[in-house]
XYZ file of C-alpha atoms in Angstrom:
580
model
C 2.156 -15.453 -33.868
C 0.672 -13.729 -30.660
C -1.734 -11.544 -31.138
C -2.001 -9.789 -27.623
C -2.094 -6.278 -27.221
C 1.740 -5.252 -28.564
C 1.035 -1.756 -26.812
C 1.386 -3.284 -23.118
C 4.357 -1.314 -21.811
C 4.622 1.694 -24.544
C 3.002 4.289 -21.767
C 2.782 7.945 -22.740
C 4.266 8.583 -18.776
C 1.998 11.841 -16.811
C -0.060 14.199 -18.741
C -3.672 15.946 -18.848
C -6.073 14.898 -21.712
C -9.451 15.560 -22.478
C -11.273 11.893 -23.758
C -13.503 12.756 -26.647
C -16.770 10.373 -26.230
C -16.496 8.367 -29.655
C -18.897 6.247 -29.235
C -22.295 6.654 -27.102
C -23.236 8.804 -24.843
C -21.314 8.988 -21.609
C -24.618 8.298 -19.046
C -24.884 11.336 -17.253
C -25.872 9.746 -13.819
C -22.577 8.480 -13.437
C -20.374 10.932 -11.057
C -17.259 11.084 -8.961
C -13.828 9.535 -10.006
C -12.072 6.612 -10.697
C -8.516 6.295 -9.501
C -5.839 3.801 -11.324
C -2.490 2.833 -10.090
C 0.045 0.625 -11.966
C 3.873 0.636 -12.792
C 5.093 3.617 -14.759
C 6.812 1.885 -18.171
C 8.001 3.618 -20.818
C 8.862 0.866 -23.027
C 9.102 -3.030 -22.279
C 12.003 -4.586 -20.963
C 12.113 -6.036 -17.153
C 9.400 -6.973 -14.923
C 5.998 -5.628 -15.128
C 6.538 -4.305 -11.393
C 9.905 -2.682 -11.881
C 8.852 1.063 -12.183
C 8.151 3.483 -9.948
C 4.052 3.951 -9.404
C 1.662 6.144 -12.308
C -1.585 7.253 -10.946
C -3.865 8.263 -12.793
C -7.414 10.086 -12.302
C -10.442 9.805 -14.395
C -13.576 12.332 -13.665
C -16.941 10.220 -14.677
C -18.479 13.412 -14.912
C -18.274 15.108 -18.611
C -17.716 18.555 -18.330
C -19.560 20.815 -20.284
C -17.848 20.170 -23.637
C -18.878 17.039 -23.229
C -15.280 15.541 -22.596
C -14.013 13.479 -19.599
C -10.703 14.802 -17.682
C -8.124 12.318 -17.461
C -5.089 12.927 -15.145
C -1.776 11.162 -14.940
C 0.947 11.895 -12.216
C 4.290 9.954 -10.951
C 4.462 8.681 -7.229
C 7.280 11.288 -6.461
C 8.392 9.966 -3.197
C 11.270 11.602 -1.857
C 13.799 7.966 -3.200
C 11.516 7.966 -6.569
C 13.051 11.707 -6.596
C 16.505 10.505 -6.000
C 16.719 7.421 -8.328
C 15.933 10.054 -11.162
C 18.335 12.411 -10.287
C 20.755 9.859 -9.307
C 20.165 6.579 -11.816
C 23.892 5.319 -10.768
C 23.026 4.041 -7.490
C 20.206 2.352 -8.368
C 19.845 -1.182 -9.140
C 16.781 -3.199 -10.546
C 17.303 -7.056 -9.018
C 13.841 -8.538 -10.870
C 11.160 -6.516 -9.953
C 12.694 -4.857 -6.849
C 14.685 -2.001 -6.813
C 17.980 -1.923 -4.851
C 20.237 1.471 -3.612
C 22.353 2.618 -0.680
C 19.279 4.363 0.601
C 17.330 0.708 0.881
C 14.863 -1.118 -0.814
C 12.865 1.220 -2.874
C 9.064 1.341 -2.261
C 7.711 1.755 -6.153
C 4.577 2.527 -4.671
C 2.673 1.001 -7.425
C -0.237 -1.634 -6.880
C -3.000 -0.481 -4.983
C -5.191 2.608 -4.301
C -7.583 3.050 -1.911
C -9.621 5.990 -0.650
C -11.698 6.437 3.069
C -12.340 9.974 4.440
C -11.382 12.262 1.502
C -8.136 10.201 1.526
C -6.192 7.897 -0.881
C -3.388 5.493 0.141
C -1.467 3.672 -2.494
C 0.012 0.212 -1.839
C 2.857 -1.841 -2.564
C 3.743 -5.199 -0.966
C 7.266 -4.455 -0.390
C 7.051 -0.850 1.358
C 4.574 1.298 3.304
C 1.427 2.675 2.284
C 1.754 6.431 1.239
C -0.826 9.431 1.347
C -1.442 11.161 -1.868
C -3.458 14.108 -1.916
C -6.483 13.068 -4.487
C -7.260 16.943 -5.477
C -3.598 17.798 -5.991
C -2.151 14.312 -6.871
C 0.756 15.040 -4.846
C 2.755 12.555 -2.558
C 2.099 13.948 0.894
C 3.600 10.912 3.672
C 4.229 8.332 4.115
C 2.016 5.973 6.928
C 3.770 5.177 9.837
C 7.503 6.063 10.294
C 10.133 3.154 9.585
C 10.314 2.643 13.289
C 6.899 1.720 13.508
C 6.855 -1.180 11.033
C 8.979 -5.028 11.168
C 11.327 -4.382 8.615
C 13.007 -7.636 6.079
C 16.083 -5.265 5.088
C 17.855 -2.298 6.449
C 18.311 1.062 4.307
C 19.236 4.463 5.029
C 16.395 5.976 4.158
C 13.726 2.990 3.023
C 14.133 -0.273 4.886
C 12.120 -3.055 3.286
C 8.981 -2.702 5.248
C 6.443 -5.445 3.638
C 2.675 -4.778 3.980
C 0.049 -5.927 1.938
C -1.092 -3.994 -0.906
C -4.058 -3.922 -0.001
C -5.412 -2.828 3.435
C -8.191 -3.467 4.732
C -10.539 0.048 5.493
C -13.475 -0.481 8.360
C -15.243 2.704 7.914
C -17.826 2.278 10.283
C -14.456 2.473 12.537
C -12.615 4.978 11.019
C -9.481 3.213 10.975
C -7.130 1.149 8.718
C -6.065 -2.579 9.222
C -3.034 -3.634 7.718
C -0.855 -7.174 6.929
C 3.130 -5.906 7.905
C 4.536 -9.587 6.725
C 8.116 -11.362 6.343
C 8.177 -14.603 4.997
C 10.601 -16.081 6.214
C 10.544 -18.541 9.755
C 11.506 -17.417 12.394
C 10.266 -14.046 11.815
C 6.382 -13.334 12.620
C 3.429 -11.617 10.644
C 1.857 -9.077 12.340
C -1.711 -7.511 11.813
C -2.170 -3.602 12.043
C -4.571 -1.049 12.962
C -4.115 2.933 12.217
C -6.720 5.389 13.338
C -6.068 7.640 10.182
C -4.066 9.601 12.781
C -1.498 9.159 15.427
C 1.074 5.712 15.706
C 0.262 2.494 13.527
C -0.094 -0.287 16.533
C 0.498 -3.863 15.699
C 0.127 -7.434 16.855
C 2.240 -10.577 15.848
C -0.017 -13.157 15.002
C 0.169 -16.409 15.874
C -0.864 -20.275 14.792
C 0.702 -19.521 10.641
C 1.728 -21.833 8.542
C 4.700 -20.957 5.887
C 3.356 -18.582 3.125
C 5.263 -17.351 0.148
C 3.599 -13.835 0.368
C 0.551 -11.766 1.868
C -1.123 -9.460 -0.375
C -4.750 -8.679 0.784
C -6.580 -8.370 3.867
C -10.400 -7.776 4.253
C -12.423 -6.090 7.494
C -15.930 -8.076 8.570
C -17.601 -6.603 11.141
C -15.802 -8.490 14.114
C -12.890 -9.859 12.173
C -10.238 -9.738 10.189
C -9.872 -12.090 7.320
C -6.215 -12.441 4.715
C -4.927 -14.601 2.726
C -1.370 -15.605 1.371
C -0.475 -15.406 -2.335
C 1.416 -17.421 -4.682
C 3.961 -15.264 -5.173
C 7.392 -17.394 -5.190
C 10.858 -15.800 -5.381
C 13.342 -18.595 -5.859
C 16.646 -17.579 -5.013
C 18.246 -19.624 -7.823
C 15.773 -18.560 -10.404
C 16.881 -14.881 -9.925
C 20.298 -15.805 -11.427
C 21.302 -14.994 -14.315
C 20.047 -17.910 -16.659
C 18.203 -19.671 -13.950
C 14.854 -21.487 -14.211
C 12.038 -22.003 -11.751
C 11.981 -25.025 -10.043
C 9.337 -25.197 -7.249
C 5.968 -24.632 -8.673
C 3.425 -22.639 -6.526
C 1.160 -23.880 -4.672
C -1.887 -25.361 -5.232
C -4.182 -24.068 -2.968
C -4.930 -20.837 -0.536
C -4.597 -20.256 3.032
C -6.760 -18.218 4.717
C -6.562 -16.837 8.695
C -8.941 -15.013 10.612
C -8.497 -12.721 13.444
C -11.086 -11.951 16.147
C -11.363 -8.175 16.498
C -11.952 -8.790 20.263
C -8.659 -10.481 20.365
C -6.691 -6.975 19.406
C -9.211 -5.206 21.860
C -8.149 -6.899 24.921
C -4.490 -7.697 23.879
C -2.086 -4.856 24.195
C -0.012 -3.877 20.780
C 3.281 -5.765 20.836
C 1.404 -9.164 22.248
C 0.251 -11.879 20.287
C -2.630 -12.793 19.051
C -4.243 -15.992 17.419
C -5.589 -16.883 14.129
C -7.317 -19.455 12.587
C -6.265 -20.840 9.499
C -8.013 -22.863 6.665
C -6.893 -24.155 3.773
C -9.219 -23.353 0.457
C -8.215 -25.632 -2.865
C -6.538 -23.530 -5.401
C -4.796 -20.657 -5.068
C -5.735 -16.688 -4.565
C -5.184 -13.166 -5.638
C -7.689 -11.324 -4.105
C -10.362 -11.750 -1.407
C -13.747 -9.671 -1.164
C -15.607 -10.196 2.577
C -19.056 -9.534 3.348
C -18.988 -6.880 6.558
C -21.808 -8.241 8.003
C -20.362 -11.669 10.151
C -22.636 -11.354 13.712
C -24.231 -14.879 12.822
C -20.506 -15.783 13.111
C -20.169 -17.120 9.604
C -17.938 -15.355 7.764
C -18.798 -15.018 3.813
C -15.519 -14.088 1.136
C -15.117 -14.686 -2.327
C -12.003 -15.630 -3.650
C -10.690 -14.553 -6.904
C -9.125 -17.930 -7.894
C -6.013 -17.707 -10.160
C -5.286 -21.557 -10.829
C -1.928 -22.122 -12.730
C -0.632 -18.258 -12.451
C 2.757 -17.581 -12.052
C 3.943 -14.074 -11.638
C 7.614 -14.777 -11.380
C 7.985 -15.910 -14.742
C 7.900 -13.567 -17.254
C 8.132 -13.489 -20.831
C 11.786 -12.730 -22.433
C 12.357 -11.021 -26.409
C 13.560 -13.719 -28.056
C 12.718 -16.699 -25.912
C 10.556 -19.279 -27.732
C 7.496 -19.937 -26.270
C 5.692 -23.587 -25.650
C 4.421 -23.526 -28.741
C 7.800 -22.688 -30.843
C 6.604 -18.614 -30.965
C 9.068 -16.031 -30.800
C 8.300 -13.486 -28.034
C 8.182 -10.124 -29.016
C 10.273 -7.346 -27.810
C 7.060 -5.662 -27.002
C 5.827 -8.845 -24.853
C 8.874 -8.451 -22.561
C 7.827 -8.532 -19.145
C 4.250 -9.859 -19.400
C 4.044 -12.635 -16.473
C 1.587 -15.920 -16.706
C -1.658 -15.317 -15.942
C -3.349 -16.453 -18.740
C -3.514 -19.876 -19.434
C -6.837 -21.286 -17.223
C -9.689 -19.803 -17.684
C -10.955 -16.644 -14.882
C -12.898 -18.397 -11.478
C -13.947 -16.836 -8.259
C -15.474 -19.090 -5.522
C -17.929 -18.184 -2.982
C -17.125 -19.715 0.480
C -19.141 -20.189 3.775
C -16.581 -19.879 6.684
C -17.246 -20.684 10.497
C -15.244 -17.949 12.378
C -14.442 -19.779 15.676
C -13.224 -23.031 14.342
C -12.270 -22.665 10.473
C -14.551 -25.069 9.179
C -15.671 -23.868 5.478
C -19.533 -24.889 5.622
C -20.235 -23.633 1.956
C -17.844 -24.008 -1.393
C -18.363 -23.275 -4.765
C -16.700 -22.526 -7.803
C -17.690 -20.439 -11.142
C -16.075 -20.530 -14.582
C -17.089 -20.009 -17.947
C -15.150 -21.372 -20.897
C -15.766 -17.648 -22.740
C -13.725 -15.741 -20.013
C -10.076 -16.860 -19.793
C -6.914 -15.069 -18.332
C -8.853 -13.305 -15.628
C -6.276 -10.155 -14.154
C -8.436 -8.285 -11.861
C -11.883 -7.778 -10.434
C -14.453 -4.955 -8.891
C -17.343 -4.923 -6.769
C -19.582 -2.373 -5.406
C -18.642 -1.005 -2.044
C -19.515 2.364 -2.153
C -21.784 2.624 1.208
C -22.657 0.041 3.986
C -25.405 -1.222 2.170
C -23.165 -2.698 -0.267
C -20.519 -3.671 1.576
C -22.868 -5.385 4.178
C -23.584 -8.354 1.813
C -21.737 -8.721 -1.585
C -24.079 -10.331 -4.145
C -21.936 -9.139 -7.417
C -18.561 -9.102 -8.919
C -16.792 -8.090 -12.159
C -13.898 -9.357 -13.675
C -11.569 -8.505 -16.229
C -9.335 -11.072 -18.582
C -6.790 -11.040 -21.341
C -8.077 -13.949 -23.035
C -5.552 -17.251 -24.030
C -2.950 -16.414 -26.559
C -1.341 -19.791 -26.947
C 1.475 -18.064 -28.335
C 2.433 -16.711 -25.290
C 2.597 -19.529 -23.415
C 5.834 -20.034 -21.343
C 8.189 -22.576 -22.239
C 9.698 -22.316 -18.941
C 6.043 -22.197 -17.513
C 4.739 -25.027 -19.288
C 8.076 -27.491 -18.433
C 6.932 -26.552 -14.550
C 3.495 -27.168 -14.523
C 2.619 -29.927 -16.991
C 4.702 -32.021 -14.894
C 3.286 -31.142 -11.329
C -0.164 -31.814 -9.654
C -1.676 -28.729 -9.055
C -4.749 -28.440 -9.403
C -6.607 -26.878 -12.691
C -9.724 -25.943 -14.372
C -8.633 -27.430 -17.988
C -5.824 -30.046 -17.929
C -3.228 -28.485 -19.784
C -3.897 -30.904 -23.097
C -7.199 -29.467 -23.568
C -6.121 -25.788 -23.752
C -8.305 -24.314 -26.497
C -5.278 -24.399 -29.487
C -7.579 -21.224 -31.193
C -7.229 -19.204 -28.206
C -9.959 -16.862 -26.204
C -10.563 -13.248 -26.703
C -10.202 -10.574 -23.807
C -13.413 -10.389 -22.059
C -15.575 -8.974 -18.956
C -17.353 -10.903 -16.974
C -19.992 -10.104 -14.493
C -20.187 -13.147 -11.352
C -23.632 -13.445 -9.618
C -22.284 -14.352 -6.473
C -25.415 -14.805 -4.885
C -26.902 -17.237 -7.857
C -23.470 -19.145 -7.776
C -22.970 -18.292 -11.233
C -21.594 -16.487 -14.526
C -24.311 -14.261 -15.124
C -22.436 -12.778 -18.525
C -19.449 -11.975 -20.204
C -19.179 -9.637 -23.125
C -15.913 -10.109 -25.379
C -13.737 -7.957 -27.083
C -13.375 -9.531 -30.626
C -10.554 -7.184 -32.128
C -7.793 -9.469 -31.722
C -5.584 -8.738 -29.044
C -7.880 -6.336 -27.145
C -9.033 -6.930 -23.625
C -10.444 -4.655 -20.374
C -8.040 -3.852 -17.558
C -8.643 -3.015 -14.545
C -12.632 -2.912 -13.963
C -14.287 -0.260 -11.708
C -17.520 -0.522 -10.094
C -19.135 3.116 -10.578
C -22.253 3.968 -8.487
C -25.454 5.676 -10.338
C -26.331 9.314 -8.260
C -29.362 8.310 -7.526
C -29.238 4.496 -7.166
C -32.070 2.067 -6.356
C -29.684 0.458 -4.109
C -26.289 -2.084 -4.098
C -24.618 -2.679 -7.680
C -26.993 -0.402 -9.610
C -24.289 1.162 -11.893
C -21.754 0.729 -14.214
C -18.787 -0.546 -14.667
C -15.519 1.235 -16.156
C -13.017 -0.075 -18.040
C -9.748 0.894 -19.230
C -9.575 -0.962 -22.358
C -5.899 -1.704 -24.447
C -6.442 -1.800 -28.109
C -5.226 -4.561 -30.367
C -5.008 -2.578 -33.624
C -3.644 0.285 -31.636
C -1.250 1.941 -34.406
C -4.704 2.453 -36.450
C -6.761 3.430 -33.685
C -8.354 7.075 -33.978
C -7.878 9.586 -32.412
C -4.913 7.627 -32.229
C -3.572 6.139 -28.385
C -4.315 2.965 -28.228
C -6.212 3.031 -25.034
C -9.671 4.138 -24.300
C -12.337 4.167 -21.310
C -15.583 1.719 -21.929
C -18.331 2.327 -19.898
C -20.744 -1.001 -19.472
C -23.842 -0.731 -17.406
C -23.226 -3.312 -14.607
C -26.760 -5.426 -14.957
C -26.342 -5.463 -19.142
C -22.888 -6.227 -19.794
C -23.531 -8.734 -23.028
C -25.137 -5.686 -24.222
C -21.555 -3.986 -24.304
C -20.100 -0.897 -23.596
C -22.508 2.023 -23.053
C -20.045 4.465 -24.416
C -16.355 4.827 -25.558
C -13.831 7.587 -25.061
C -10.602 8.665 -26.058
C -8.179 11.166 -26.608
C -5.121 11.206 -28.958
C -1.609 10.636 -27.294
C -3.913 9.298 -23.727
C -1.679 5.402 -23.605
C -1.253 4.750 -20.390
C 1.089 1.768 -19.582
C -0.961 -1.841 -18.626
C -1.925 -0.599 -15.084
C -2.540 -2.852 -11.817
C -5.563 -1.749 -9.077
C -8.265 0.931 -9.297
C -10.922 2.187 -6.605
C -13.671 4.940 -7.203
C -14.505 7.580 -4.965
C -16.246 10.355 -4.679
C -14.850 13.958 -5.581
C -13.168 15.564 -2.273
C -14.525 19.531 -1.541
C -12.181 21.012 0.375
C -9.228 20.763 2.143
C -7.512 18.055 3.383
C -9.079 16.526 6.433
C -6.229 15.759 8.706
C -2.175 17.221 9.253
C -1.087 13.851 9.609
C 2.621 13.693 8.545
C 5.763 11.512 9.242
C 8.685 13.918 10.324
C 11.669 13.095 7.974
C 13.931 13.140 11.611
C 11.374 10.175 12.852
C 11.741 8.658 9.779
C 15.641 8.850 9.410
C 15.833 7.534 12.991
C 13.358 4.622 12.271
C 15.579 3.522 9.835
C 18.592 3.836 11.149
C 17.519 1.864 14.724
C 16.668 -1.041 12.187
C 20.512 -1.464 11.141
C 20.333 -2.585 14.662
C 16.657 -5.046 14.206
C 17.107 -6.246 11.235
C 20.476 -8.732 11.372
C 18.761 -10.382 14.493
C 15.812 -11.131 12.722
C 17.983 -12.388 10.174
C 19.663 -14.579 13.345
C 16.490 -16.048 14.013
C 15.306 -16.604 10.484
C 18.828 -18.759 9.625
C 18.777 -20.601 13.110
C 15.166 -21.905 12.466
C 16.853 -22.905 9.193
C 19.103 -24.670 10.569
C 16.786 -26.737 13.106
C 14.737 -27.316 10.088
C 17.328 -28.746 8.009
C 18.380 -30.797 11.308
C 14.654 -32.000 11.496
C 14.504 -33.258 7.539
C 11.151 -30.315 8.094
C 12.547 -28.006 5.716
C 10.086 -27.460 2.896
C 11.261 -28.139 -0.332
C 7.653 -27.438 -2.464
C 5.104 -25.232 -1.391
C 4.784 -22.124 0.793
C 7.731 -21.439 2.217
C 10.193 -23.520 -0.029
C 12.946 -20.832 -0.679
C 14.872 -22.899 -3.839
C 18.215 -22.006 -3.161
């Protein structure tokens, strides 16, 4: 029987609580907040994605009772307000959401903060402002007319950027991925000033990619990568079954800063691409890149598959029943957690330095942090953390496992030699430097793991990665837990992780939903610094003029098709196999 977590998807929806330190004492050097975004569910069912976004704001200062203030609000965009009042005309295809006003943007996979501002991503819509203080959706970036659009809607086109953007602070400006996967159609690279139009450049010298999900800033360049992230047209019907697997490796490209200098907005630009062995969900850069090498580290995610999702009922590989409360859990568990630490040329591609670290005691790695509070730390990044769920063989795909023993991607344990006990959940700190996993400490309450991690600066730090790192951590007893939620905060320090958590706090009814990306920033004073705002009229007419765009990007995308087909080039594994 699995013995994840069974309170994944039970969230207690927005609310105020006060977390009662049960454990500890909360280190009062610790200071400013930690935001948290992730899908707002209510009870399983559906893909983890399918809800509208849940923020949620944690002070890591205790007030003077001693208690933390926790925060949790809905992503009330102006379509979020209309699905609820009108639930009819709404229509959940898999994890998107489908109406006469568009493709919804659920807002619900990334924050980010720069100048006393937060943006939350999702990789099927726009970034949108929310005011940190107030929690409040303000805008919307960019009007519709200022993004490529994949679909037309009346009032929220499909506009597909990358979750997460890239911020260049030294700049004061934003750099974003506006994608469409398709061929035919190009991917375009963004910059916004924090005010005024979003301009952007199609780039050029891609491969196919399934999707785009992160982009990072150096210095002089900008560096994304593609994500395996398949949608299979025939999979998507009712009783259908993958049958492409993803890929088996990551593509990187790199874009010269001085390219979009000298190149007007609307004009191409080049990249250069280079292909990494196994595949990615998130990339961390080093800023500093003016010996022209640029440095990332990948956070590998061999095997995953977040298309397939567990079902109630379905039996699993190993003849399980999945729970109802499972429903909706995707595979990301079954290989243990790696990131990989990689040397890059800038000018040609050529990847001078790779290497790989894993540790057989962290498995089912979901998300990672690193310290990038100030320049300093951003300049070089020596340090990671990373959270995992563990192995629960019993949750182990059937449909999964029929793709993937049979194929030749690439792995860190051949699939025969999964560990039949299973791993615990566990958080594990990379010394990126040392090429190494420098600790993990693991939750031994069955079914209880960390997710997301937060790097959180000390006040008066010695310098980069002194601090601690934040948890939120799902229970696996969580009907006996007291004060009774489920879900607390852990607070590790970040050098002394094996020694375990620092502190624990909770509050009774604070459950919060499994959640997806979190950033720390410091506490705003003041007012907001900027009146940026997307008129609704701009909007409306961005929208409208794509009803116009859209079909003859469509054109293009079915007539390269077509050649393809013609050619015998079409691609029927790998990025850009569609699997009709």
């Amino acid at each position: 029987m699995a013995t994840l977590t069974k309170n994944l998807f039970h969230g207690a929806g927005e609310g105020d609580w006060r977390l009662e330190v049960l454990e500890g004492e909360w280190p009062t050097d610790a200071f400013g907040e930690v935001f948290i975004i992730g899908p707002d569910k209510r009870r399983p069912g559906g893909h983890w994605f399918d809800h509208f976004g849940l923020l949620h704001r944690f002070s890591m200062e205790p007030s003077a009772d001693g208690t933390l203030e926790a925060r949790a609000r809905r992503m009330e965009t102006p379509v979020a307000r209309l699905a609820g009042r009108y639930p009819r005309l709404f229509r959940t295809v898999g994890f998107a959401q489908l109406s006469p006003f568009g493709v919804s943007n659920m807002a619900n996979t990334n924050v980010q903060t720069i100048d006393g501002r937060l943006f939350v991503g999702y990789d099927a819509g726009r970034p949108i402002e929310v005011d940190p203080v107030t929690m409040e959706v303000i805008t919307p970036v960019g009007s519709n007319g200022e993004w490529a659009q994949m679909a037309p809607g009346l009032l929220e086109p499909m506009c597909p950027v990358a979750a997460h953007p890239a911020p260049a602070y030294e700049e004061r400006c934003v750099y974003f991925v506006n994608y469409f996967p398709m061929p035919g159609a190009p991917t375009h690279v963004a910059r916004w000033g924090l005010n005024g139009p979003v301009e952007r450049w199609p780039v050029e010298g891609m491969s196919p990619f399934d999707s785009i999900h992160d982009i990072k800033a150096t210095r002089n360049h900008l560096v994304f990568c593609d994500l395996p992230f398949k949608i299979e047209v025939g999979a998507m019907r009712a009783g259908g079954r993958r049958q492409i697997p993803n890929q088996d490796f990551t593509q990187l490209w790199i874009v010269a800063k001085d390219d979009l200098r000298r190149t007007p907005p609307g004009e191409s630009v080049p990249a250069t691409e280079v292909r990494i062995p196994v595949p990615t969900g998130h990339v961390i850069a080093d800023v500093d890149d003016d010996d022209g090498i640029i440095r990332v580290h990948l956070e590998h995610i061999a095997l995953a598959d977040l298309m397939i999702t567990a079902e109630a009922g379905e039996r699993t590989h190993s003849g399980d029943v999945v729970s109802a409360d499972h429903e909706g859990i995707v595979s990301l568990a079954n290989q243990p957690g790696c990131m990989g630490t990689y040397e890059i040329v800038a000018e040609t591609g050529e990847v001078r330095v790779a290497e790989k670290m894993w540790d057989d005691r962290f498995w089912g790695g979901v998300l990672s942090t690193y310290d990038c509070s100030d320049a300093e730390a951003r300049e070089r990044v020596t340090q990671a953390w990373y959270s995992g769920t563990g192995y629960d063989p019993d949750l182990t795909s059937a449909e999964w496992w029929d793709l993937y023993s049979s194929s030749d991607n690439e792995r860190l344990v051949p699939l025969d030699e999964l560990p039949a006990e299973g791993r615990p959940g566990a958080l594990a700190h990379f010394d990126l430097a040392a090429r190494k996993v420098a600790g993990t400490w693991s939750y031994e309450e069955p079914g209880t793991f960390p997710s997301p991690p937060t790097f959180v600066p000390r006040r008066d730090r010695s310098g980069p990665n002194d601090g601690y790192v934040v948890v939120l951590v799902h229970r696996g007893d969580w009907r006996n837990c007291s004060p009774g939620g489920g879900k607390e905060m852990h607070v590790f320090d970040a050098q002394d992780i094996e020694a375990g958590p620092i502190a624990r706090a909770g509050a009774a009814g604070f459950n919060p939903p499994l959640l997806l990306h979190s950033y720390w920033s410091e506490r705003r004073v003041g007012p907001r610094p900027s009146n940026y705002s997307v008129s609704r009229s701009r909007d409306i007419a961005g929208a409208l003029a794509g009803f116009g765009r859209v079909p003859r990007t469509w054109a293009r995308t079915a007539k390269e098709l077509r050649a393809q087909r013609r050619a015998g080039t079409l691609p029927t594994s790998g990025p850009g196999a569609v699997g009709f």
